[in-house]
XYZ file of C-alpha atoms in Angstrom:
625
model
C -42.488 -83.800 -4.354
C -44.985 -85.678 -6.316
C -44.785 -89.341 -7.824
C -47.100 -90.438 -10.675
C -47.154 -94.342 -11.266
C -47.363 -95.000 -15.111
C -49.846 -98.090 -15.960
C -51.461 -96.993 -18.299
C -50.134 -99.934 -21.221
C -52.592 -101.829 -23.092
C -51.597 -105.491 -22.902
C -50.638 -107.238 -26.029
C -48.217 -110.029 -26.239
C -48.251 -111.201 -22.418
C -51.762 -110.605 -21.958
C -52.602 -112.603 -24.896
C -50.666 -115.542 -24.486
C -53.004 -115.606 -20.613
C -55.727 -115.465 -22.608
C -54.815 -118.480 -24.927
C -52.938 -120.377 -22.390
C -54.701 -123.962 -22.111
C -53.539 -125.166 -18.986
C -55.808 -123.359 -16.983
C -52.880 -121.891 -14.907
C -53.728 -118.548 -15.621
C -57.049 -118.417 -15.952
C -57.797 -116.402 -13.038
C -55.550 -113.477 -14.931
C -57.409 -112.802 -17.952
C -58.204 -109.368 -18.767
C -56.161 -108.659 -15.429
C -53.884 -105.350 -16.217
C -49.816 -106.205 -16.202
C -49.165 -104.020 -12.758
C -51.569 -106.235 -10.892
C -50.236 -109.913 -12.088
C -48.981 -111.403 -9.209
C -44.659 -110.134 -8.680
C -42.447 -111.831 -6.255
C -44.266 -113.566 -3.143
C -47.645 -113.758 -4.730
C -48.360 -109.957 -4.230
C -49.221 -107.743 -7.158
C -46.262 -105.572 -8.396
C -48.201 -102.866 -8.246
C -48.041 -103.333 -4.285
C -44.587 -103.403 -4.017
C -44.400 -99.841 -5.702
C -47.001 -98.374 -3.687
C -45.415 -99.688 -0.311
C -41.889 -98.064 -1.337
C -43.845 -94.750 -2.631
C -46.529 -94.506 0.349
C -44.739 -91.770 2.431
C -45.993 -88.322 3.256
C -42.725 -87.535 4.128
C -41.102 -87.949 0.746
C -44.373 -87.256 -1.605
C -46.998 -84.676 -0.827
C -49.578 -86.724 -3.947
C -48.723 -90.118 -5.235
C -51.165 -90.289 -8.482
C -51.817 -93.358 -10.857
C -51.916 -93.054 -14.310
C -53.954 -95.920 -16.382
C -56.476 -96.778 -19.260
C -60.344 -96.687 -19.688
C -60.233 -100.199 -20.553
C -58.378 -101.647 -17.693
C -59.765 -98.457 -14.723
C -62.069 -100.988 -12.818
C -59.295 -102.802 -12.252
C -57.297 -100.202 -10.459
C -60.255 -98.422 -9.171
C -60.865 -101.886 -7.018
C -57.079 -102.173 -6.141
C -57.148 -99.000 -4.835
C -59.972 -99.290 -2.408
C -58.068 -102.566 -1.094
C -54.984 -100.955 -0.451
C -55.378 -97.598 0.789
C -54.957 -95.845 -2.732
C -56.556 -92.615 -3.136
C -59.176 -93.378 -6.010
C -59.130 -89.460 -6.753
C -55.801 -89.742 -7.564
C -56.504 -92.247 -10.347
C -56.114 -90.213 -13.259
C -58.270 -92.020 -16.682
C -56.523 -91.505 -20.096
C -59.487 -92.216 -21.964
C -57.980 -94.899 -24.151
C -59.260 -98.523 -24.731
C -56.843 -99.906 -27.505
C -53.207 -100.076 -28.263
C -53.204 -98.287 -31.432
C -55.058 -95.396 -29.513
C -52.868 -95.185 -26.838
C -51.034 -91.962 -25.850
C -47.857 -92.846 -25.217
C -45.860 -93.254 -21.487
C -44.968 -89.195 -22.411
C -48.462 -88.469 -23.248
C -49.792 -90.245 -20.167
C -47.004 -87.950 -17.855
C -48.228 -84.598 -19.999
C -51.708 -85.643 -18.923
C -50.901 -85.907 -15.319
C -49.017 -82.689 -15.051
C -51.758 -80.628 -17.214
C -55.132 -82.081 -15.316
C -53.464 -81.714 -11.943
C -51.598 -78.782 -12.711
C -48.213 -79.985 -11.253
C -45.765 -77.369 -9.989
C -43.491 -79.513 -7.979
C -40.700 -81.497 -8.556
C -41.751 -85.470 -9.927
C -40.469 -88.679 -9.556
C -42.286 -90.775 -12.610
C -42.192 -95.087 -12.305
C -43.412 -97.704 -14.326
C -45.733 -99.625 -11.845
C -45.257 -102.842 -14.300
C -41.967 -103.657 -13.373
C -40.681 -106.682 -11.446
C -37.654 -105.711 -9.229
C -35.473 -108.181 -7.532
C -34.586 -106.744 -4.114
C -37.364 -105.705 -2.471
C -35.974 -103.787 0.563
C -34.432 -100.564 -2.022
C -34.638 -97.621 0.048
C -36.595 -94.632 -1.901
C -35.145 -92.393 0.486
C -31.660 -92.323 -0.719
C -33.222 -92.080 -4.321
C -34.929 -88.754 -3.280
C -31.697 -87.699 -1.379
C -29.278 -88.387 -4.196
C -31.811 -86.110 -6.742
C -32.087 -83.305 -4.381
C -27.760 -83.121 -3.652
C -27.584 -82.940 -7.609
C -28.590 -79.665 -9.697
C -30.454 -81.803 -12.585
C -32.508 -84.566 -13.405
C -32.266 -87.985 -12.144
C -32.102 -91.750 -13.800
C -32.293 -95.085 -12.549
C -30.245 -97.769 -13.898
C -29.249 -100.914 -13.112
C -26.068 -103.289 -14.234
C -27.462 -105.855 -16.822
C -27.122 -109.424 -16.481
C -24.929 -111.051 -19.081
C -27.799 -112.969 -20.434
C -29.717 -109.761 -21.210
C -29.495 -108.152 -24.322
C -28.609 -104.381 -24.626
C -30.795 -104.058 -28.088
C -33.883 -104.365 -25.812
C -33.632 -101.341 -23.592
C -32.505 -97.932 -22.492
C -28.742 -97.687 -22.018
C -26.940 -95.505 -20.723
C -23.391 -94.068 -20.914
C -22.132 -92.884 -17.373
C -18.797 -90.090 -16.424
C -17.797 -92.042 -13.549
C -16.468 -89.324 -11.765
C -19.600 -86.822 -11.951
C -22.607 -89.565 -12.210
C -23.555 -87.261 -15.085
C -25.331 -89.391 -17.837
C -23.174 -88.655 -20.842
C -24.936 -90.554 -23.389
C -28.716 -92.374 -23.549
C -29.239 -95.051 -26.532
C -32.070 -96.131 -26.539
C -32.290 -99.819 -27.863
C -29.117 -99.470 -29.324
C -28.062 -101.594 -32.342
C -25.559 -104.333 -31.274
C -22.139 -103.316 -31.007
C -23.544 -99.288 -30.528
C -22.166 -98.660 -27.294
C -20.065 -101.094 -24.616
C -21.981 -99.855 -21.417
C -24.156 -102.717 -19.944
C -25.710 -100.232 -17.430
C -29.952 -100.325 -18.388
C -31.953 -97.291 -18.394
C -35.366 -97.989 -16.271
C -38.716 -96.036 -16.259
C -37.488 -94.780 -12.032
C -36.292 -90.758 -12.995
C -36.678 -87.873 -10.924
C -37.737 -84.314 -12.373
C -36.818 -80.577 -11.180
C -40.254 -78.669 -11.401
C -38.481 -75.797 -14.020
C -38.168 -79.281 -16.367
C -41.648 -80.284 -16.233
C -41.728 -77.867 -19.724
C -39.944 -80.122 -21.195
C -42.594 -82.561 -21.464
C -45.127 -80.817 -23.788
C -41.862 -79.308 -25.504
C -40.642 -82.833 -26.663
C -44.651 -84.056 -27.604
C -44.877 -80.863 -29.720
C -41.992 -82.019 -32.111
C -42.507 -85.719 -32.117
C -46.408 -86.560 -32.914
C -45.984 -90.184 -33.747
C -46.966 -92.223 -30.951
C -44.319 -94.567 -31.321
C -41.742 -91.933 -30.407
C -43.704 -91.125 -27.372
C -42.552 -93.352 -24.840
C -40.261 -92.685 -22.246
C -37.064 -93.879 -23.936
C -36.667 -91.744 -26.896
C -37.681 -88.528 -24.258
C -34.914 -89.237 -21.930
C -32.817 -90.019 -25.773
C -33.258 -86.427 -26.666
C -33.108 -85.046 -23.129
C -29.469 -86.313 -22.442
C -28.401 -86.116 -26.027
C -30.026 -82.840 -27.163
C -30.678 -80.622 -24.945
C -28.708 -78.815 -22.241
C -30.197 -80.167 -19.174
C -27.941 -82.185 -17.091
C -29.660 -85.904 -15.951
C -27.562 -87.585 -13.666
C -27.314 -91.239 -12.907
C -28.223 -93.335 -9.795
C -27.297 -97.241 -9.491
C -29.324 -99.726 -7.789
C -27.864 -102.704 -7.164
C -30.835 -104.887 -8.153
C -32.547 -105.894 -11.515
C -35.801 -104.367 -13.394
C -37.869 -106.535 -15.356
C -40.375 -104.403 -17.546
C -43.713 -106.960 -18.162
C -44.825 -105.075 -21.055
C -41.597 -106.282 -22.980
C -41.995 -109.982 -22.168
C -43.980 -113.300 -23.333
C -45.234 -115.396 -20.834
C -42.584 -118.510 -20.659
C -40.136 -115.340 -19.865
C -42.783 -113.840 -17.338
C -42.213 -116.967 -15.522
C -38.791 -117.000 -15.565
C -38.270 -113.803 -14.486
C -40.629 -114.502 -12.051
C -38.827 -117.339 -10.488
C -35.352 -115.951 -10.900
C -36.321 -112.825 -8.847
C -38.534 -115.187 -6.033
C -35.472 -116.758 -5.798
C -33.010 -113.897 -5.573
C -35.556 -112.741 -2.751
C -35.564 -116.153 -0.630
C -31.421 -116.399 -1.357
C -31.467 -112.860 0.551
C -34.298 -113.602 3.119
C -32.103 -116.671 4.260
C -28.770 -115.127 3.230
C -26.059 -117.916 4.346
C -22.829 -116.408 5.825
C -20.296 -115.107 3.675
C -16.765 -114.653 4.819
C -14.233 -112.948 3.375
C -10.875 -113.038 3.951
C -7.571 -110.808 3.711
C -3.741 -111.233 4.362
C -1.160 -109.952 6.064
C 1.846 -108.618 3.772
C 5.629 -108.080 3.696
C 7.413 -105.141 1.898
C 10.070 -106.933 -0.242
C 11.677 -103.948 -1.077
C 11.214 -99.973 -1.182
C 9.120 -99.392 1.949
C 8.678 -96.481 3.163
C 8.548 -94.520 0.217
C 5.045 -96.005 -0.884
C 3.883 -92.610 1.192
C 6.353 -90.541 -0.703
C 5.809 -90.962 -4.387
C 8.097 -93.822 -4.612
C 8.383 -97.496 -5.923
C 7.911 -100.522 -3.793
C 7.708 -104.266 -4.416
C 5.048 -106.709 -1.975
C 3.871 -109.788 -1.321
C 0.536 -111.173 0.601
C 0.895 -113.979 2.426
C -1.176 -117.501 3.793
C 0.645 -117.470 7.481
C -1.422 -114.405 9.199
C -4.674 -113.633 7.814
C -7.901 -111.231 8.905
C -11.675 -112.687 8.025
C -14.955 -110.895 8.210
C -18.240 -112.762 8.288
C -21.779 -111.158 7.040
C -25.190 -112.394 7.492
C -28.516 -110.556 6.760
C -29.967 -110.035 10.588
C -33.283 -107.947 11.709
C -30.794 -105.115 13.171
C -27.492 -104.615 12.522
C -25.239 -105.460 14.726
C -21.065 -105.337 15.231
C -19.799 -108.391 17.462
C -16.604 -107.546 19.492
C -14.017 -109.688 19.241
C -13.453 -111.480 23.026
C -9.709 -110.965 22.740
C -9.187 -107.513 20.914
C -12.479 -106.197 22.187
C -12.358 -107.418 25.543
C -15.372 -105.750 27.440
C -14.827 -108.243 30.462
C -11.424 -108.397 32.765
C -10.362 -111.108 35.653
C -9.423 -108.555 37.740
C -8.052 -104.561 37.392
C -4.968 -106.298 36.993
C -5.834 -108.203 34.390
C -7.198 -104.734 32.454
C -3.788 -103.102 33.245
C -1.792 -105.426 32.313
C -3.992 -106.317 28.326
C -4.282 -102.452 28.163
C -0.882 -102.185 28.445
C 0.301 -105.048 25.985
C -3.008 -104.226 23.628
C -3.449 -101.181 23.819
C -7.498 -99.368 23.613
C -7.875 -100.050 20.315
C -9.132 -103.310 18.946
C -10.634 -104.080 15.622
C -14.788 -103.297 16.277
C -13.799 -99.761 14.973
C -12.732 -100.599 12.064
C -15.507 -102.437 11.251
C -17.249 -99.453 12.294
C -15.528 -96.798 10.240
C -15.869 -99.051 7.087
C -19.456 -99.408 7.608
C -19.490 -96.051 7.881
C -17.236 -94.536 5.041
C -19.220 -97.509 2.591
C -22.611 -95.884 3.479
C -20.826 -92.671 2.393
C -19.363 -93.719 -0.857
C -22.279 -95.429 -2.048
C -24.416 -92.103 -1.821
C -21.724 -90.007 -2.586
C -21.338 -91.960 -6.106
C -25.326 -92.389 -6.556
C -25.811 -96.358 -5.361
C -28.680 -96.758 -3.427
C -28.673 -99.510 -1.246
C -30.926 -101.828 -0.040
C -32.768 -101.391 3.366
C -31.062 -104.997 4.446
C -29.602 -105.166 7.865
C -26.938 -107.326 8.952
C -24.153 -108.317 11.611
C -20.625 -108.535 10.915
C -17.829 -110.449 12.773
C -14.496 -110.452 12.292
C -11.236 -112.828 13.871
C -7.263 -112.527 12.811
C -4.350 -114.360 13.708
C -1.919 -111.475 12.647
C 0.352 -110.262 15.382
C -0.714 -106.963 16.402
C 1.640 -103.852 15.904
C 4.721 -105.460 14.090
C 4.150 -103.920 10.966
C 2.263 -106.278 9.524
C -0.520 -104.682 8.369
C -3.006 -106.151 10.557
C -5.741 -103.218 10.706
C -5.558 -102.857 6.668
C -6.290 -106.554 6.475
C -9.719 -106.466 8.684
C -10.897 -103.192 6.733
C -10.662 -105.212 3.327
C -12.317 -107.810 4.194
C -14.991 -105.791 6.019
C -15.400 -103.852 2.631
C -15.332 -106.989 0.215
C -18.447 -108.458 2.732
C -20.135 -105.317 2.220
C -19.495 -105.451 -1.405
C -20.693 -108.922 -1.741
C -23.903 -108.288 1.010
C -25.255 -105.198 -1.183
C -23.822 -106.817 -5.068
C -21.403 -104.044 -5.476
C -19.120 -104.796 -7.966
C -15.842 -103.663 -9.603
C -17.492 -101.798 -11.602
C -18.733 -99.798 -8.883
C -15.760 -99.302 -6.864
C -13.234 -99.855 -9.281
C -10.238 -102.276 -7.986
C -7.638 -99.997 -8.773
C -9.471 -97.427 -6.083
C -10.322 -99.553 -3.589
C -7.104 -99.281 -2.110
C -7.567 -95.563 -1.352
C -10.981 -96.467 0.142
C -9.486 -98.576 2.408
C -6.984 -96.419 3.407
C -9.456 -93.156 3.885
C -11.076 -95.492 6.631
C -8.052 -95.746 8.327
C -6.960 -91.734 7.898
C -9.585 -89.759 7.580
C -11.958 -91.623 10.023
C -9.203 -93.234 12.987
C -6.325 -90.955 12.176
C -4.028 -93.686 11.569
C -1.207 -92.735 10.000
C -0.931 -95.203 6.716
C 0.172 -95.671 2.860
C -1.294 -96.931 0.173
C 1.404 -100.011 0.039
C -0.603 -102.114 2.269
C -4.011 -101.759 1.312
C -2.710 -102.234 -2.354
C -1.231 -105.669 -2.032
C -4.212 -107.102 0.738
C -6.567 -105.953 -2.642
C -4.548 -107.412 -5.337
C -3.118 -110.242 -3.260
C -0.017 -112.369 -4.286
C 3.298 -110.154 -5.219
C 2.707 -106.630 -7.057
C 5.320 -104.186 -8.144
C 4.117 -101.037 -7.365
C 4.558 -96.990 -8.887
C 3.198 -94.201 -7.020
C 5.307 -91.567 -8.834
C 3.049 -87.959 -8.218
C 2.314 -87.861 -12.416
C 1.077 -91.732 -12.334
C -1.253 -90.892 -9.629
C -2.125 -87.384 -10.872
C -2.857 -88.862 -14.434
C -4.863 -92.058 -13.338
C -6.215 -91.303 -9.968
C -4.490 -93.952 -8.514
C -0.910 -95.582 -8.585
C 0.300 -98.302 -11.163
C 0.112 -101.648 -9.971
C 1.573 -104.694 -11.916
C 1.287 -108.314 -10.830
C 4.104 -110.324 -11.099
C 4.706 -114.154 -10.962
C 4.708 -115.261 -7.068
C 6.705 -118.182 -8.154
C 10.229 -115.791 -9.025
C 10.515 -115.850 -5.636
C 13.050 -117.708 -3.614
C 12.444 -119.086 0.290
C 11.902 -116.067 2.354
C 11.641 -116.164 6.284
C 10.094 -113.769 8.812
C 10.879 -112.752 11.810
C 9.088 -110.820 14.197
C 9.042 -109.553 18.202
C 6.961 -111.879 20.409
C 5.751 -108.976 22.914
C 5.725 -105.899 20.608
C 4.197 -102.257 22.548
C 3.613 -98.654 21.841
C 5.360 -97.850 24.509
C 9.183 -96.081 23.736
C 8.690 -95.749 20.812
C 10.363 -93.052 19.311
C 8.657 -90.741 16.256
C 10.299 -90.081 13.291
C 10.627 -86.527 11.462
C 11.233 -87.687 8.270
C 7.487 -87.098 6.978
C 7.922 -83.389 8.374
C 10.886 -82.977 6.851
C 9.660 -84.992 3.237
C 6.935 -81.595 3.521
C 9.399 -78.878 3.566
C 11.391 -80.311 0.847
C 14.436 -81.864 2.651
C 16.674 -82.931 0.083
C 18.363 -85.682 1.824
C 14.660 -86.978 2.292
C 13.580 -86.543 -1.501
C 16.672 -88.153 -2.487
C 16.410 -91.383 -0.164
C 12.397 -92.110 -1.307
C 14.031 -91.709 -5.069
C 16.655 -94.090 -4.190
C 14.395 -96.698 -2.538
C 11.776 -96.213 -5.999
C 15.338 -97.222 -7.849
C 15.798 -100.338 -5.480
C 11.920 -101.710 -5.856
C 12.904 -101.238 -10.013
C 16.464 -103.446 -9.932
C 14.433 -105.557 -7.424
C 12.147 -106.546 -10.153
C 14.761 -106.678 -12.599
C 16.525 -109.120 -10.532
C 13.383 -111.233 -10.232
C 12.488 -111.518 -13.334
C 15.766 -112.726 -14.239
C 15.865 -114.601 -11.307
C 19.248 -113.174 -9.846
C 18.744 -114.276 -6.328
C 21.941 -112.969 -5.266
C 21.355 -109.468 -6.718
C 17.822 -109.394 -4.482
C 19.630 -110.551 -1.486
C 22.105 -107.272 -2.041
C 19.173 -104.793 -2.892
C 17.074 -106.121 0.441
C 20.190 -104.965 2.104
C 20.325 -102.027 0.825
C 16.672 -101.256 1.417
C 17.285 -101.658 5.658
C 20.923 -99.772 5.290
C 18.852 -96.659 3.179
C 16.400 -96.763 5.632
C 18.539 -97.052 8.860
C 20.446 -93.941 7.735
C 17.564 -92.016 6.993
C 16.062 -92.695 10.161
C 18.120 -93.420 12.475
C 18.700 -95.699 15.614
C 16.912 -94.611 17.846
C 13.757 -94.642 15.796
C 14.621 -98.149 14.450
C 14.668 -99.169 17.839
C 17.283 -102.156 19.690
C 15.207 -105.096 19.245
C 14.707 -104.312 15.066
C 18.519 -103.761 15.018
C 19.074 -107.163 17.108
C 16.709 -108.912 14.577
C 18.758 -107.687 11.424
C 22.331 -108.386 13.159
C 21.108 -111.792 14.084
C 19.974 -112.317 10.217
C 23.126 -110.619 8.865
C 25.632 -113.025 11.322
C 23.910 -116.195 9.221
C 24.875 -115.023 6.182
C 21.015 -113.437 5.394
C 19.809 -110.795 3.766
C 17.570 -108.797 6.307
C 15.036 -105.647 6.312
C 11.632 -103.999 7.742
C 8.718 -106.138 6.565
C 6.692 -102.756 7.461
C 7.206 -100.366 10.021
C 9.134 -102.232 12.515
C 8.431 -105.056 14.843
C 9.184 -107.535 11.796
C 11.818 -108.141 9.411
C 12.475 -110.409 6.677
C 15.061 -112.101 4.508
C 16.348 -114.461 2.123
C 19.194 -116.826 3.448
C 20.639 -119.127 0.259
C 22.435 -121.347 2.440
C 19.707 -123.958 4.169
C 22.574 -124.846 7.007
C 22.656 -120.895 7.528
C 18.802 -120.939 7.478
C 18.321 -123.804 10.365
C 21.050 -121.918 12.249
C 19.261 -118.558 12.031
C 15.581 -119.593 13.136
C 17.517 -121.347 16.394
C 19.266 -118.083 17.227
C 15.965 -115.932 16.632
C 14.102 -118.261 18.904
C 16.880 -118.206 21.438
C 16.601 -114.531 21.844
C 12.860 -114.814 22.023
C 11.520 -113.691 18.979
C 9.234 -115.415 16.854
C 10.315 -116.695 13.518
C 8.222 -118.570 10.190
C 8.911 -119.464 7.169
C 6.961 -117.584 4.534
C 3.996 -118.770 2.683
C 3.022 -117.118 -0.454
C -0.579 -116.105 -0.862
C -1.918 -116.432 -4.726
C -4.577 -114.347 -5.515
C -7.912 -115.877 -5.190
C -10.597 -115.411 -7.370
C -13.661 -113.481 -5.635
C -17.356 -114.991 -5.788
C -19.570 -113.111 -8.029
C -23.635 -113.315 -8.162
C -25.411 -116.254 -10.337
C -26.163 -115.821 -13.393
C -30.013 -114.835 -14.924
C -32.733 -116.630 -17.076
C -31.397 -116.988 -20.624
């Protein structure tokens, strides 16, 4: 693969406002050719490109394009930095009116070097906020996809769409469906800018001298209206590739905006350099009503909630690095007794793989849907206080706040990973990568927080991708307890059949998972119109449903205790989750105070619940105006 570095502009507005400036500031930068003003740091941008470029084992020739007026300039920059001056390639122009054009500056390339190899062109002018982008994946992503490929980045609110290349993106392909370039206001809604960072496939190079043959006017010769016409005109397919960090062409800007720019990207670079921690946190949840048949294209109602949660911490390190946890990840034991006895209680499984797996299935997604990540390292940490295997959805919790630390570590943003699909992310960490055996339920509610009613009906999720999921007011609920076993294990257990038998068609099962979809719909009903009485009934009903269906010996003595104990107080009672913890809603507060004595009596733990409210996330700052 080749890569030709286009600096070949003739300075006009920035270069003349150096030249006039009075201050004395800039003197040292007159005449001096935009790539080689001083970028982030106090190091040419120019450098920045050639260190990400400089790899024999991506690029077999890295050439430089420039100008006969500004050709000294390189020529000395090369010598000082390892440049090949041969590969300096002269266009022979000394004006701006003269000047050939960013396409006619490529055609020259191609034709005096005779270029048979696949290309990837950049704008050596441009200021880029995060340093540390990895070309590799760039190169990777263009070489998995049969067509061209286009950098583009997700504008800043203060930038204005009129003033560059955007483009219009399928989401599920990465195909670029539409390019504007410097579209009118109100022309298209994307905010996703088009940068001068593409990749070529050698049988496209004809393209080149193609598009100069039928536009002659200089002005329609820059790399903009090319990639205009290839996307919109022609059949080859250009796909898209994100990077989550801003471009900054100098060409475009006066100098008060050079030096804002300037300083807003210096100080995105020291924020990241000295990255404080960032922790993110997730809740445990309770299924109000229609668990199990979240897994079975049914209906269920849930809440998250403040009295169990999981947190992750980030923070940008030289090598990246997963902490154990020194009580689910013990790696140190008093004694072989003390190992049989915690791998007997805990099981072998503590919560360092999930960070693991998510690490692992984010790298995946991010390449998979063309975001290229940073080269940034960093070590994550995690700690929760939810009880382990009571069906609380403990594991679910420290995968979603591994993945919003990620997300907020590498500025991916809804947009990205949409929020209605992160819940199947987090649940493919859990499936496809530790073979847990899941639904959606749980990772829905610990991504939407507070109380969500929640359709998974096969034609919602065929049509959208994804389930419907509608928030509803956490404050139509009335005082809800939970209850849980103190000293919960694996072991006796007893499997159910029912997702066997859900497979071959069982009708009994079909029928139940419908019935529970009807009970999370009167549920709601009876929330919204706040018929606490109703709710108390349909809770019931849910355990009563699900008891039949599954049986005793799968529900297992100490649930059954835990809902006879409820039931005796005058309580509704049912599975928060899978078992190990139930809740309920007792009207009468005599009944209540009577309840939580007999539940601690018999040694089980009991709480009153606290509601979580969704929180709203932390998003980047804002850029120059």
């Amino acid at each position: 693969m080749i890569c030709i570095l286009l600096v070949a502009g003739h300075g006009t507005h920035l270069e003349r406002e150096i030249k006039n400036d009075s201050s004395g500031k800039y003197a040292s930068l007159r005449g001096v050719p935009k790539a080689l003003l001083p970028g982030v740091g106090g190091k040419k941008i120019l450098d920045f490109w050639w260190e990400a470029v400089n790899t024999r084992q991506l690029f077999s020739e890295v050439y430089l394009v420039t100008n006969a007026d500004k050709y000294k300039y390189y020529e000395r920059w090369a010598t000082a930095n390892d440049f090949p001056v041969e590969n300096i390639i002269n266009d022979g122009t000394t004006t701006h009116d003269g000047r050939l054009g960013s396409m006619g500056d490529f055609d020259l390339v191609l034709r005096t070097k005779q270029i048979q190899d696949d290309v990837m062109l950049v704008a050596g002018d441009m200021l880029f906020q995060d340093h540390k982008f990895d070309v590799l994946q760039v190169v990777h992503y263009f070489r998995k996809k049969e067509g061209e490929l286009g950098i583009y980045y997700e504008m800043e609110a203060t930038e204005s769409s009129t003033t560059r290349g955007i483009v219009e993106v399928c989401p599920t392909t990465n195909r670029i469906t539409h390019f504007h370039e410097k579209p009118t206001e109100g022309a298209t809604k994307s905010r996703l800018a088009s940068v001068v960072f593409s990749c070529f496939q050698r049988v496209t190079l004809s393209t080149v001298p193609e598009y100069l043959s039928r536009h002659t006017s200089v002005t329609e010769r820059n790399f903009g209206n090319y990639m205009q016409w290839l996307v919109n005109e022609t059949d080859h397919p250009v796909y898209g590739m994100k990077l989550p960090t801003g471009f900054q062409l100098i060409g475009q800007v006066n100098l008060a905006d050079y030096e804002k720019w300037l300083t807003y990207f210096s100080d995105k670079k020291t924020n990241l350099k000295t990255l404080q921690p960032f922790t993110a946190k997730a809740y445990a949840r309770v299924g109000l009503i229609g668990n199990p048949s979240d897994g079975f294209d049914g209906k269920t109602i849930s809440l998250s909630i403040n009295n169990f949660w999981a947190e992750v911490t980030i923070v940008e390190s030289r090598d990246l690095v997963l902490v154990p946890h020194p009580l689910n990840d013990p790696t140190e034991f008093g004694s072989l007794g003390d190992l049989h006895v915690i791998s007997r209680k805990e099981g072998y499984f503590g919560g360092l793989r999930l960070l693991q797996a998510t690490c692992k299935k984010f790298y995946q997604y991010c390449s998979e849907q063309g975001i290229a990540l940073p080269k940034r390292n960093f070590t994550l940490k995690y700690d929760t206080n939810i009880p382990r295997q009571v069906g609380l959805a403990g594991s679910s919790a420290i995968v979603t706040a591994a993945l919003r630390c990620l997300m907020y570590f590498y500025d991916i943003t809804d947009m990205d990973m949409k929020i209605q699909l992160q819940p199947q992310f987090i649940l493919d960490v859990e499936v496809d990568e530790l073979f847990i055996c899941a639904g959606l339920q749980d990772r829905v509610i610990q991504v939407y927080e507070g109380l969500v009613f929640m359709d998974f009906s096969a034609e919602i999720v065929a049509g959208n991708g994804h389930g419907s999921y509608l928030p509803m007011d956490v404050s139509l609920l009335p005082p809800l307890w939970l209850a849980y076993i103190r000293n919960p294990s694996d072991s006796g257990k007893i499997h159910s059949n029912v997702r066997e038998r859900w497979n071959n068609g069982d009708t009994e099962v079909v029928e139940a998972m419908q019935q529970f979809g009807r009970l999370a719909t009167q549920a709601r009903e009876a929330l919204e119109s706040k018929d606490q009485s109703r709710l108390k009934e349909i809770m019931d009903s849910n355990f009563d449903l699900r008891r039949k269906l599954y049986g005793d010996e799968v529900i297992g003595a100490e649930n059954l205790k835990m809902i006879e104990l409820a039931r005796e107080h005058g309580s509704s009672a049912k599975f928060s989750g899978s078992g190990g913890a139930v809740i309920g809603y007792c009207p009468d507060q005599e009944n209540l105070s009577n309840l939580k004595r007999a539940f601690q009596s018999q040694g089980f733990v009991y709480c009153d619940i606290v509601p979580n409210v969704p929180q709203v996330r932390p998003r980047k700052a804002p850029s120059p105006t």
